[in-house]
Coordinates of N, CA and C (backbone and C1' of nucleotides) in Angstrom, one line a residue:
Chain A
M1 N -19.3 45.2 52.3 CA -20.4 46.1 52.2 C -19.9 47.5 52.2
V2 N -19.0 47.8 53.0 CA -18.4 49.1 53.1 C -17.9 49.5 51.7
V3 N -17.2 48.6 51.1 CA -16.6 48.9 49.8 C -17.7 49.1 48.8
R4 N -18.8 48.3 48.9 CA -19.9 48.5 48.0 C -20.6 49.8 48.1
E5 N -20.4 50.4 49.3 CA -21.1 51.7 49.6 C -20.3 52.9 49.1
I6 N -19.1 52.7 48.7 CA -18.3 53.8 48.2 C -18.9 54.4 47.0
P7 N -19.3 55.7 47.0 CA -19.9 56.3 45.9 C -19.1 56.4 44.7
Y8 N -19.7 56.4 43.5 CA -19.1 56.5 42.2 C -18.2 57.8 42.3
G9 N -17.0 57.6 41.7 CA -16.1 58.8 41.6 C -15.4 59.1 43.0
R10 N -15.6 58.2 43.9 CA -14.9 58.5 45.2 C -14.0 57.4 45.6
V11 N -13.0 57.6 46.4 CA -12.1 56.5 46.8 C -11.9 56.5 48.3
L12 N -11.6 55.4 48.8 CA -11.4 55.3 50.3 C -10.1 54.5 50.4
A13 N -9.4 54.7 51.5 CA -8.2 54.0 51.7 C -8.5 52.7 52.5
Y14 N -7.6 51.7 52.3 CA -7.8 50.4 52.9 C -8.1 50.6 54.4
G15 N -7.3 51.4 55.1 CA -7.5 51.6 56.5 C -8.8 52.2 56.8
Q16 N -9.3 53.1 56.0 CA -10.6 53.7 56.3 C -11.7 52.7 56.1
V17 N -11.6 51.9 55.1 CA -12.6 50.8 54.9 C -12.7 50.0 56.1
A18 N -11.5 49.6 56.6 CA -11.4 48.7 57.7 C -12.1 49.4 58.9
A19 N -11.8 50.7 59.1 CA -12.3 51.4 60.2 C -13.8 51.5 60.2
R20 N -14.3 51.8 59.0 CA -15.8 51.9 58.8 C -16.4 50.6 59.0
A21 N -15.7 49.5 58.8 CA -16.2 48.2 59.0 C -16.1 47.7 60.5
G22 N -15.6 48.6 61.3 CA -15.5 48.3 62.7 C -14.2 47.5 63.0
L23 N -13.3 47.6 62.1 CA -12.0 46.8 62.3 C -10.8 47.7 62.2
P24 N -10.7 48.7 63.0 CA -9.6 49.7 62.9 C -8.3 49.0 63.0
G25 N -7.4 49.5 62.1 CA -6.1 48.9 62.1 C -5.9 47.6 61.2
R26 N -7.0 47.3 60.6 CA -6.9 46.0 59.8 C -6.9 46.3 58.3
A27 N -6.2 47.3 57.9 CA -6.0 47.6 56.5 C -5.6 46.4 55.7
R28 N -4.7 45.6 56.2 CA -4.2 44.5 55.4 C -5.2 43.5 55.1
L29 N -6.1 43.4 56.1 CA -7.2 42.4 55.9 C -8.0 42.8 54.7
V30 N -8.3 44.1 54.6 CA -9.1 44.6 53.5 C -8.4 44.3 52.2
A31 N -7.1 44.6 52.2 CA -6.3 44.4 51.0 C -6.4 42.9 50.6
R32 N -6.3 42.0 51.5 CA -6.4 40.6 51.2 C -7.7 40.2 50.7
V33 N -8.7 40.8 51.2 CA -10.1 40.4 50.8 C -10.2 40.9 49.3
L34 N -9.8 42.1 49.0 CA -10.0 42.6 47.7 C -9.1 41.8 46.7
A35 N -8.0 41.3 47.2 CA -7.1 40.6 46.3 C -7.6 39.2 46.0
T36 N -8.5 38.7 46.9 CA -8.9 37.3 46.7 C -10.4 37.2 46.2
T37 N -11.1 38.3 46.3 CA -12.5 38.2 45.9 C -12.7 37.9 44.5
T38 N -13.9 37.4 44.2 CA -14.2 37.0 42.8 C -15.5 37.7 42.4
D39 N -16.1 38.4 43.4 CA -17.3 39.2 43.1 C -17.1 40.2 42.0
P40 N -17.7 40.1 40.9 CA -17.6 41.0 39.8 C -18.2 42.3 40.0
D41 N -19.1 42.4 41.0 CA -19.8 43.6 41.3 C -19.2 44.5 42.4
L42 N -18.1 44.0 42.9 CA -17.4 44.7 44.0 C -16.5 45.8 43.4
P43 N -16.8 47.1 43.7 CA -16.0 48.2 43.2 C -14.7 48.3 43.9
W44 N -13.9 47.3 43.8 CA -12.6 47.3 44.5 C -11.6 48.4 44.0
H45 N -11.9 48.8 42.7 CA -11.0 49.9 42.2 C -11.1 51.2 43.0
R46 N -12.2 51.3 43.8 CA -12.3 52.6 44.6 C -11.6 52.5 45.9
V47 N -10.8 51.5 46.1 CA -10.0 51.4 47.3 C -8.6 51.6 47.0
V48 N -8.0 52.6 47.7 CA -6.6 52.9 47.4 C -5.8 53.0 48.7
G49 N -4.5 53.2 48.6 CA -3.7 53.3 49.8 C -3.9 54.6 50.4
S50 N -3.3 54.8 51.6 CA -3.5 56.0 52.3 C -2.9 57.2 51.5
G51 N -3.6 58.3 51.6 CA -3.1 59.5 50.9 C -3.4 59.4 49.4
G52 N -4.2 58.4 49.0 CA -4.7 58.3 47.6 C -3.7 57.6 46.8
R53 N -2.7 57.0 47.4 CA -1.7 56.3 46.6 C -2.2 55.0 46.1
L54 N -1.9 54.7 44.8 CA -2.4 53.5 44.2 C -1.5 52.4 44.6
A55 N -2.1 51.3 45.2 CA -1.3 50.2 45.6 C -0.8 49.3 44.6
L56 N -1.5 49.2 43.5 CA -1.1 48.3 42.4 C -0.2 49.1 41.4
S57 N 0.8 48.4 40.9 CA 1.7 49.0 39.9 C 0.9 49.1 38.6
A58 N 1.3 50.2 37.9 CA 0.7 50.4 36.6 C 0.9 49.3 35.6
D59 N 1.9 48.6 35.8 CA 2.2 47.5 34.9 C 1.2 46.3 35.0
A60 N 1.0 46.0 36.3 CA 0.0 44.9 36.6 C -1.3 45.1 35.9
P61 N -1.9 44.1 35.4 CA -3.2 44.1 34.7 C -4.2 44.8 35.6
A62 N -4.3 44.4 36.9 CA -5.3 45.0 37.8 C -5.0 46.5 38.0
G63 N -3.7 46.8 38.0 CA -3.4 48.2 38.2 C -3.8 49.0 37.1
A64 N -3.6 48.6 35.9 CA -4.0 49.3 34.7 C -5.6 49.4 34.7
L65 N -6.2 48.3 35.0 CA -7.7 48.4 35.0 C -8.2 49.4 36.0
Q66 N -7.6 49.4 37.2 CA -8.1 50.3 38.2 C -7.9 51.7 37.7
R67 N -6.8 52.0 37.2 CA -6.6 53.4 36.7 C -7.6 53.8 35.6
R68 N -7.9 52.8 34.7 CA -8.8 53.1 33.7 C -10.2 53.4 34.3
R69 N -10.6 52.6 35.2 CA -11.9 52.7 35.8 C -12.0 54.1 36.6
L70 N -11.0 54.4 37.4 CA -11.0 55.6 38.2 C -11.1 56.8 37.2
A71 N -10.3 56.7 36.2 CA -10.3 57.8 35.2 C -11.7 58.0 34.6
A72 N -12.3 56.8 34.3 CA -13.6 56.8 33.7 C -14.6 57.4 34.6
E73 N -14.3 57.4 35.9 CA -15.3 58.0 36.9 C -15.0 59.4 37.1
G74 N -14.1 59.9 36.4 CA -13.8 61.4 36.5 C -12.7 61.7 37.5
L75 N -11.9 60.7 38.0 CA -10.9 61.0 38.9 C -9.6 61.3 38.2
E76 N -8.9 62.3 38.7 CA -7.6 62.6 38.0 C -6.5 61.8 38.7
I77 N -5.6 61.2 37.9 CA -4.6 60.4 38.5 C -3.2 61.0 38.1
R78 N -2.5 61.4 39.1 CA -1.2 61.9 38.9 C -0.1 61.0 39.4
G79 N 0.7 60.5 38.5 CA 1.8 59.6 39.0 C 1.1 58.4 39.6
R80 N 1.5 58.1 40.9 CA 1.0 56.9 41.5 C -0.2 57.3 42.4
R81 N -0.8 58.4 42.3 CA -1.9 58.7 43.2 C -3.1 59.4 42.6
V82 N -4.2 59.2 43.3 CA -5.4 59.8 42.8 C -5.6 61.1 43.4
V83 N -6.0 62.0 42.6 CA -6.3 63.4 43.0 C -7.8 63.6 43.1
Q84 N -8.2 63.8 44.3 CA -9.6 64.0 44.5 C -10.1 65.4 44.0
M85 N -10.9 65.5 43.1 CA -11.4 66.8 42.6 C -12.7 67.0 43.2
V86 N -12.8 67.6 44.4 CA -14.0 67.8 45.1 C -14.8 69.0 44.8
T87 N -14.1 70.1 44.4 CA -14.8 71.3 44.0 C -16.1 71.5 44.6
D88 N -16.2 71.4 45.9 CA -17.5 71.6 46.6 C -18.1 72.9 46.2
D89 N -19.4 72.7 45.9 CA -20.1 73.9 45.4 C -21.2 74.1 46.5
G90 N -20.9 74.0 47.7 CA -21.8 74.2 48.7 C -22.6 72.9 49.0
R91 N -22.0 71.8 49.0 CA -22.6 70.6 49.4 C -21.9 70.1 50.6
G92 N -22.2 70.7 51.7 CA -21.6 70.3 52.9 C -22.0 69.0 53.5
L93 N -23.2 68.6 53.1 CA -23.7 67.3 53.7 C -22.9 66.1 53.2
D94 N -22.8 66.0 51.9 CA -22.1 64.9 51.4 C -20.7 64.9 51.9
A95 N -20.2 66.1 52.1 CA -18.8 66.2 52.6 C -18.7 65.7 54.0
A96 N -19.8 65.9 54.7 CA -19.8 65.4 56.1 C -19.6 63.9 56.3
L97 N -20.3 63.2 55.4 CA -20.2 61.8 55.5 C -19.0 61.2 54.7
W98 N -18.9 61.6 53.5 CA -17.7 61.1 52.7 C -16.8 62.2 52.4
G99 N -17.0 63.2 53.1 CA -16.2 64.4 52.8 C -14.7 64.4 52.7
P100 N -14.2 65.6 52.7 CA -12.8 65.9 52.5 C -11.9 64.9 53.4
G101 N -12.2 64.8 54.6 CA -11.4 64.0 55.4 C -11.6 62.5 55.1
A102 N -12.6 62.1 54.5 CA -12.9 60.7 54.2 C -11.9 60.0 53.4
G103 N -10.7 60.5 53.4 CA -9.8 59.7 52.6 C -9.4 60.4 51.4
A104 N -10.1 61.4 51.1 CA -9.8 62.2 50.0 C -8.4 62.7 50.1
P105 N -7.7 62.3 49.2 CA -6.3 62.6 49.1 C -6.3 64.2 48.9
R106 N -5.4 64.8 49.7 CA -5.3 66.2 49.6 C -5.3 66.6 48.2
T107 N -5.9 67.6 47.9 CA -5.8 68.1 46.5 C -5.2 69.4 46.5
R108 N -5.7 70.1 45.7 CA -5.1 71.3 45.6 C -5.6 71.8 44.3
Chain B
dC1 P 1.0 26.5 68.5 O5' 2.3 26.0 67.8 C5' 3.2 25.2 68.6 C4' 4.6 25.3 68.0 C3' 4.9 26.7 67.6 O3' 6.3 27.0 67.8 C1' 4.9 25.3 65.7
dT2 P 6.7 28.6 67.6 O5' 7.4 28.5 66.2 C5' 8.5 27.6 66.0 C4' 9.2 27.8 64.7 C3' 9.6 29.3 64.5 O3' 10.8 29.4 63.8 C1' 8.1 28.6 62.8
dC3 P 11.3 30.8 63.3 O5' 10.8 30.9 61.8 C5' 11.0 29.8 61.0 C4' 11.0 30.3 59.5 C3' 11.3 31.8 59.4 O3' 11.9 31.9 58.1 C1' 9.0 31.4 58.8
dC4 P 12.1 33.4 57.5 O5' 10.9 33.5 56.5 C5' 10.7 32.5 55.5 C4' 9.8 33.0 54.4 C3' 10.0 34.5 54.1 O3' 9.7 34.6 52.7 C1' 7.9 34.2 54.9
dT5 P 9.8 36.1 51.9 O5' 8.3 36.4 51.6 C5' 7.5 35.4 51.0 C4' 6.1 36.0 50.7 C3' 6.2 37.5 50.4 O3' 5.1 37.7 49.4 C1' 4.9 37.2 52.3
dG6 P 5.3 38.9 48.4 O5' 5.0 40.2 49.2 C5' 4.1 41.2 48.9 C4' 2.7 40.7 49.0 C3' 1.6 41.7 49.1 O3' 0.4 41.3 48.6 C1' 1.8 40.6 51.2
dA7 P 0.0 41.7 47.1 O5' -0.7 43.1 47.3 C5' -0.3 44.3 46.7 C4' -1.2 45.4 47.2 C3' -1.9 45.2 48.5 O3' -2.0 46.5 49.1 C1' -3.5 45.4 46.8
dC8 P -0.7 47.0 50.1 O5' -1.4 47.0 51.5 C5' -2.8 47.3 51.7 C4' -2.9 48.1 53.0 C3' -2.6 49.6 52.9 O3' -3.5 50.3 53.7 C1' -1.2 48.5 54.5
dT9 P -3.4 51.9 53.6 O5' -3.1 52.3 55.2 C5' -2.2 51.6 55.9 C4' -1.9 52.3 57.2 C3' -1.5 53.8 57.0 O3' -1.9 54.5 58.1 C1' 0.4 52.5 57.8
dG10 P -1.9 56.1 58.1 O5' -0.8 56.5 59.2 C5' -0.9 55.9 60.5 C4' 0.3 56.2 61.3 C3' 0.8 57.6 61.1 O3' 1.2 58.1 62.4 C1' 2.5 56.2 60.3
dC11 P 2.0 59.5 62.4 O5' 3.5 58.9 62.5 C5' 3.8 57.9 63.3 C4' 5.3 57.8 63.6 C3' 5.9 59.2 63.5 O3' 7.0 59.3 64.4 C1' 6.8 57.9 61.8
dG12 P 7.7 60.7 64.7 O5' 8.4 60.9 63.3 C5' 9.7 61.4 63.2 C4' 10.7 60.2 63.2 C3' 12.1 60.7 62.7 O3' 13.1 60.1 63.4 C1' 11.2 59.2 61.2
dG13 P 14.5 61.0 63.4 O5' 15.1 60.7 62.0 C5' 15.7 59.5 61.7 C4' 16.4 59.5 60.4 C3' 17.1 60.7 60.1 O3' 18.3 60.4 59.3 C1' 15.5 60.4 58.4
Chain C
dC1 P 5.1 63.2 46.4 O5' 6.7 63.0 46.3 C5' 7.5 63.2 45.1 C4' 8.7 62.4 45.2 C3' 8.4 61.0 45.6 O3' 9.2 60.0 45.0 C1' 9.9 62.0 47.2
dC2 P 8.9 58.5 45.2 O5' 10.3 57.9 45.8 C5' 11.5 58.4 45.3 C4' 12.6 57.8 46.2 C3' 12.3 56.4 46.6 O3' 13.5 55.6 46.6 C1' 12.5 57.8 48.5
dC3 P 13.3 54.0 47.1 O5' 13.7 54.2 48.6 C5' 14.9 54.7 49.0 C4' 15.3 54.2 50.4 C3' 14.7 52.8 50.6 O3' 15.7 52.0 51.2 C1' 13.9 54.4 52.2
dG4 P 15.2 50.5 51.6 O5' 15.3 50.6 53.2 C5' 16.3 51.4 53.8 C4' 16.0 51.5 55.3 C3' 15.6 50.1 55.9 O3' 16.1 50.0 57.2 C1' 13.8 51.7 56.2
dC5 P 15.7 48.8 58.1 O5' 14.4 49.4 58.9 C5' 14.6 50.6 59.7 C4' 13.7 50.5 60.9 C3' 13.4 49.0 61.3 O3' 13.2 48.9 62.7 C1' 11.4 50.1 60.5
dA6 P 12.7 47.5 63.3 O5' 11.3 47.9 63.9 C5' 11.2 49.2 64.6 C4' 9.7 49.3 64.9 C3' 9.1 48.1 65.5 O3' 8.1 48.5 66.4 C1' 8.1 48.5 63.5
dG7 P 7.7 47.6 67.6 O5' 6.2 47.6 67.5 C5' 5.5 46.7 66.7 C4' 4.2 47.3 66.3 C3' 3.1 46.2 66.2 O3' 1.9 46.7 66.8 C1' 3.4 47.2 64.1
dC8 P 0.9 45.5 67.2 O5' 0.3 45.2 65.7 C5' -0.5 46.2 65.0 C4' -1.1 45.6 63.8 C3' -1.5 44.1 64.0 O3' -2.8 43.8 64.1 C1' -0.2 44.4 62.0
dC9 P -3.3 42.5 64.8 O5' -4.1 41.7 63.7 C5' -4.0 42.2 62.4 C4' -4.2 41.0 61.4 C3' -4.2 39.7 62.1 O3' -4.9 38.8 61.2 C1' -2.4 39.7 60.7
dA10 P -5.8 37.6 61.7 O5' -6.2 36.8 60.3 C5' -6.8 37.6 59.3 C4' -6.5 37.0 58.0 C3' -6.7 35.4 57.9 O3' -7.1 35.1 56.6 C1' -4.4 35.9 57.6
dG11 P -7.8 33.7 56.4 O5' -6.8 33.0 55.4 C5' -5.4 33.4 55.5 C4' -4.7 33.0 54.2 C3' -4.7 31.4 54.0 O3' -4.5 31.2 52.6 C1' -2.6 32.2 54.7
dG12 P -4.6 29.7 52.1 O5' -3.0 29.3 51.9 C5' -2.3 30.2 51.0 C4' -0.8 29.8 51.0 C3' -0.6 28.3 50.9 O3' 0.5 28.0 50.1 C1' 0.4 29.0 52.9
dA13 P 0.9 26.5 49.7 O5' 2.3 26.4 50.3 C5' 3.3 27.5 50.2 C4' 4.6 27.1 50.7 C3' 4.9 25.6 50.6 O3' 6.3 25.5 50.5 C1' 4.7 26.2 52.9

DNA sequence: CTCCTGACTGCGG
DNA sequence: CCCGCAGCCAGGA
């Protein structure tokens, strides 16, 4: 459910998903779930490693797919990581919930 | 039961 | 940025 709640164009780290699910420290469990799920509606591509690092290699089919999807959602990908382009224009509320700290890989 | 392997992490060096 | 290391833990062999 936590994964399903990740907004379009936003990403969350495995550990954060686990934490939000009430299972702090269980990042690996989240990874395992995503790796084995068959649910076609689960936005698994919005889950990345800490710091915005992409866990899947670009060569792997899933890795390529994830990059394409994230790019399609307007996220910039540099090297092995996702660059959160938040450009807040005075929307502090959204930021409060899924804001800057929410996993958003430092940007710049 | 033990051993090995991850779509993980934070902390060094 | 890369590397290793120690925790972590569900599954499979």
